[in-house]
Coordinates of C-alpha atoms in Angstrom, one line a residue:
X152 CA -170.3 -109.4 -11.7
X153 CA -168.7 -107.5 -9.0
X154 CA -169.3 -103.5 -8.7
X155 CA -166.9 -101.2 -11.4
X156 CA -166.3 -99.1 -7.9
X157 CA -164.1 -102.2 -6.3
X158 CA -162.7 -102.8 -9.1
X159 CA -160.9 -99.4 -8.8
X160 CA -160.2 -100.3 -5.2
X161 CA -158.1 -103.3 -6.3
X162 CA -156.2 -101.5 -8.9
X163 CA -155.9 -98.6 -6.7
X164 CA -157.0 -96.1 -9.1
X165 CA -160.1 -93.8 -9.1
X166 CA -161.1 -92.6 -12.1
X167 CA -162.7 -89.0 -12.7
X168 CA -164.6 -90.1 -15.4
X169 CA -166.4 -93.2 -14.0
X170 CA -167.6 -93.6 -17.9
X171 CA -163.8 -94.1 -18.9
X172 CA -163.8 -97.0 -16.9
X173 CA -167.2 -98.8 -18.1
X174 CA -166.1 -98.2 -21.8
X175 CA -162.5 -100.0 -20.6
X176 CA -165.1 -103.1 -19.1
X177 CA -167.2 -102.8 -22.1
X178 CA -166.5 -106.0 -24.6
X179 CA -168.3 -105.5 -28.3
X180 CA -170.6 -108.1 -27.4
X181 CA -171.8 -106.7 -24.8
X182 CA -172.4 -103.3 -26.8
X183 CA -173.6 -105.2 -29.5
X184 CA -176.6 -107.2 -27.0
X185 CA -177.6 -104.0 -25.3
X186 CA -177.9 -102.0 -28.5
X187 CA -175.3 -99.2 -27.2
X188 CA -173.9 -96.7 -29.7
X189 CA -171.4 -97.2 -31.8
X190 CA -168.2 -97.2 -30.5
X191 CA -169.0 -97.5 -27.3
X192 CA -166.8 -100.6 -26.5
X193 CA -163.6 -101.3 -25.0
X194 CA -161.9 -101.5 -29.1
X195 CA -160.7 -98.0 -29.2
X196 CA -159.2 -97.9 -25.7
X197 CA -157.3 -101.0 -26.3
X198 CA -155.5 -99.5 -29.0
X199 CA -154.6 -96.5 -26.8
X200 CA -153.5 -98.5 -24.2
X201 CA -151.4 -100.8 -26.7
X202 CA -149.4 -98.3 -27.7
X203 CA -149.1 -96.7 -24.1
X204 CA -147.9 -100.5 -22.9
X205 CA -145.5 -100.4 -25.4
X206 CA -143.8 -96.9 -24.4
X207 CA -143.8 -97.4 -20.7
X208 CA -142.3 -101.3 -20.9
X209 CA -139.7 -100.4 -23.6
X210 CA -138.4 -97.3 -21.6
X211 CA -138.6 -99.5 -17.9
X212 CA -136.3 -102.4 -20.0
X213 CA -134.1 -99.5 -21.8
X214 CA -132.9 -98.4 -18.3
X215 CA -133.4 -101.5 -16.7
X216 CA -131.3 -103.7 -18.9
X217 CA -128.5 -101.9 -19.7
X218 CA -126.1 -104.7 -21.9
X219 CA -129.2 -106.4 -23.5
X220 CA -129.2 -105.6 -27.1
X221 CA -132.1 -104.1 -29.2
X222 CA -133.2 -107.3 -30.4
X223 CA -132.6 -109.1 -26.8
X224 CA -134.9 -106.0 -25.2
X225 CA -137.9 -106.7 -28.3
X226 CA -137.8 -110.1 -27.3
X227 CA -137.7 -109.5 -23.6
X228 CA -140.9 -106.5 -24.1
X229 CA -143.0 -109.5 -26.4
X230 CA -142.4 -111.9 -23.6
X231 CA -144.1 -109.0 -21.7
X232 CA -146.9 -107.8 -23.6
X233 CA -148.0 -110.8 -25.2
X234 CA -151.4 -112.5 -24.9
X235 CA -150.8 -115.1 -22.0
X236 CA -148.8 -113.0 -20.0
X237 CA -151.4 -110.1 -19.7
X238 CA -153.7 -112.2 -19.6
X239 CA -152.1 -113.7 -16.2
X240 CA -152.1 -110.7 -14.6
X241 CA -155.3 -109.9 -15.5
X242 CA -156.5 -112.7 -13.7
X243 CA -154.1 -111.7 -10.9
X244 CA -156.1 -108.6 -10.8
X245 CA -159.4 -110.7 -11.2
X246 CA -160.5 -108.9 -14.1
X247 CA -162.8 -111.3 -15.4
X248 CA -165.0 -110.3 -12.7
X249 CA -165.9 -107.1 -13.3
X250 CA -166.1 -107.3 -17.7
X251 CA -169.6 -106.6 -19.1
X252 CA -169.9 -109.6 -21.3
X253 CA -172.7 -110.3 -23.2
X254 CA -174.7 -113.3 -22.2
X255 CA -173.5 -115.5 -25.2
X256 CA -169.9 -114.9 -24.8
X257 CA -170.2 -114.8 -20.6
X258 CA -172.1 -118.6 -20.8
X259 CA -168.8 -120.1 -23.3
X260 CA -166.3 -118.8 -20.8
X261 CA -165.4 -115.4 -21.7
X262 CA -164.6 -114.4 -18.7
X263 CA -161.8 -117.1 -18.6
X264 CA -160.7 -116.1 -22.2
X265 CA -157.0 -115.1 -22.9
X266 CA -158.0 -112.9 -25.5
X267 CA -160.5 -111.3 -24.0
X268 CA -158.7 -110.6 -20.6
X269 CA -155.5 -109.4 -22.0
X270 CA -157.6 -106.6 -24.7
X271 CA -159.6 -105.4 -21.8
X272 CA -156.3 -105.2 -19.2
X273 CA -154.8 -102.5 -22.4
X274 CA -158.4 -100.8 -22.6
X275 CA -157.6 -100.3 -18.9
X276 CA -154.3 -99.1 -19.6
X277 CA -155.7 -96.9 -22.2
X278 CA -158.2 -95.4 -20.3
X279 CA -156.3 -94.5 -17.0
X280 CA -153.8 -92.2 -19.8
X281 CA -156.8 -90.6 -20.7
X282 CA -157.9 -90.3 -17.0
X283 CA -154.7 -89.3 -15.5
X284 CA -152.4 -89.1 -17.8
X285 CA -149.1 -90.9 -18.5
X286 CA -148.1 -90.7 -14.8
X287 CA -150.7 -92.9 -13.7
X288 CA -150.9 -94.9 -16.7
X289 CA -146.9 -95.9 -15.9
X290 CA -147.5 -96.5 -12.5
X291 CA -150.6 -98.9 -13.1
X292 CA -148.1 -100.7 -15.5
X293 CA -145.3 -100.5 -13.2
X294 CA -147.2 -102.1 -10.6
X295 CA -149.4 -105.3 -12.1
X296 CA -147.2 -105.5 -15.2
X297 CA -143.5 -104.8 -15.0
X298 CA -143.1 -107.4 -12.3
X299 CA -141.3 -110.7 -12.2
X300 CA -139.7 -110.4 -15.5
X301 CA -137.9 -113.2 -15.7
X302 CA -139.8 -115.7 -14.7
X303 CA -142.3 -114.1 -17.5
X304 CA -139.9 -114.7 -19.8
X305 CA -139.0 -117.9 -18.9
X306 CA -143.1 -118.6 -19.4
X307 CA -142.8 -116.9 -23.0
X308 CA -140.1 -118.8 -24.1
X309 CA -140.6 -121.9 -21.9
X310 CA -140.8 -124.8 -24.8
X311 CA -137.7 -123.7 -26.6
X312 CA -135.8 -123.0 -23.5
X313 CA -136.6 -126.6 -22.3
X314 CA -135.7 -127.8 -25.7
X315 CA -132.4 -126.1 -25.4
X316 CA -131.9 -127.8 -21.6
X317 CA -132.8 -130.9 -22.9
X318 CA -130.6 -131.0 -25.4
X319 CA -127.4 -130.3 -23.8
X320 CA -128.2 -134.0 -22.2
X321 CA -129.5 -135.4 -25.4
X322 CA -132.8 -136.6 -23.7
X323 CA -135.8 -136.9 -25.8
X324 CA -138.5 -134.2 -25.3
X325 CA -142.6 -135.2 -25.4
X326 CA -145.5 -133.3 -24.6
X327 CA -149.1 -136.1 -23.8
X328 CA -152.4 -135.3 -24.1
X329 CA -153.5 -136.8 -21.0
X330 CA -157.0 -135.0 -20.7
X331 CA -159.5 -133.5 -22.2
X332 CA -163.0 -131.5 -21.1
X333 CA -165.8 -129.6 -21.8
X334 CA -167.9 -129.0 -24.9
X335 CA -166.4 -127.5 -27.9
X336 CA -166.7 -123.6 -27.0
X337 CA -165.3 -123.9 -23.5
X338 CA -162.5 -127.0 -24.0
X339 CA -160.3 -127.4 -21.3
X340 CA -156.9 -129.4 -21.9
X341 CA -154.2 -130.7 -19.5
X342 CA -151.1 -132.0 -20.9
X343 CA -148.2 -133.4 -19.3
X344 CA -144.1 -133.2 -20.9
X345 CA -141.9 -135.7 -20.7
X346 CA -138.1 -136.1 -20.5
X347 CA -137.1 -139.7 -21.5
X348 CA -140.5 -141.2 -20.6
X349 CA -140.3 -139.9 -17.4
X350 CA -143.2 -137.0 -16.3
X351 CA -141.0 -133.5 -15.8
X352 CA -144.1 -131.1 -15.3
X353 CA -148.0 -130.9 -16.1
X354 CA -149.9 -127.2 -17.4
X355 CA -153.7 -127.0 -19.0
X356 CA -155.5 -124.7 -20.9
X357 CA -157.9 -123.6 -22.8
X358 CA -155.9 -124.7 -25.9
X359 CA -153.1 -128.1 -26.2
X360 CA -150.4 -125.3 -27.3
X361 CA -151.7 -123.2 -24.0
X362 CA -151.2 -126.2 -21.8
X363 CA -148.0 -127.2 -23.3
X364 CA -146.6 -124.0 -22.3
X365 CA -147.4 -124.2 -19.0
X366 CA -146.4 -127.7 -18.4
X367 CA -142.6 -126.6 -20.0
X368 CA -143.1 -123.7 -17.3
X369 CA -143.7 -126.1 -14.4
X370 CA -140.5 -128.4 -16.1
X371 CA -138.3 -126.0 -15.9
X372 CA -139.0 -123.8 -12.4
X373 CA -138.9 -127.7 -11.1
X374 CA -135.4 -128.4 -13.1
X375 CA -134.1 -124.2 -12.0
X376 CA -134.9 -125.4 -8.6
X377 CA -133.1 -129.0 -8.5
X378 CA -129.7 -127.1 -10.7
X379 CA -129.6 -124.1 -8.2
X380 CA -131.7 -121.9 -10.6
X381 CA -128.8 -122.8 -13.1
X382 CA -130.8 -123.8 -15.7

């Protein structure tokens, strides 16, 4: 595990209260294992960070997408704050390297688990909000989460969008599991999406669903490139 001080360098924010950051990075499994006091893990900070993230992302989308309806804005926001997207943002920050995890959770792949990473990222947002106020939290969210909106939306809706694209051409679309590895507690799946029996994209993940989502996303990127990003 890397040092918490190093994580401050990664995110470009230095805490006045180092304890807040440590708590944000403390998973319940670690707190239980170390017999820490009640509410010492990051769950309360996650609760707060979730609300802060929602208002910041809502404000951003409201002002930057003036032509979208309420329903469209809601769907776009969901694509940004959903678990897979936040986990992806966490991976880019190498957040898993700084987590305080119990040994059992660590040994079963907790540092790469989407649910843990996304929850911890929300806890970090909550900690920054408490430590430096709304402006600091907003700067963090804008810098590390509210980027590449179009592609995050594409990833979030990849299977649905790909289905719609394929239907226009009356082609068949199937997902084929081509590899499954790892023990039961740490499975890894590789899936191929086929259009008319031809591989259009490959994805991998800890669940079949996430592997299918990535495969569909890869297929969409290929189609967009082939069609000049008009798909």
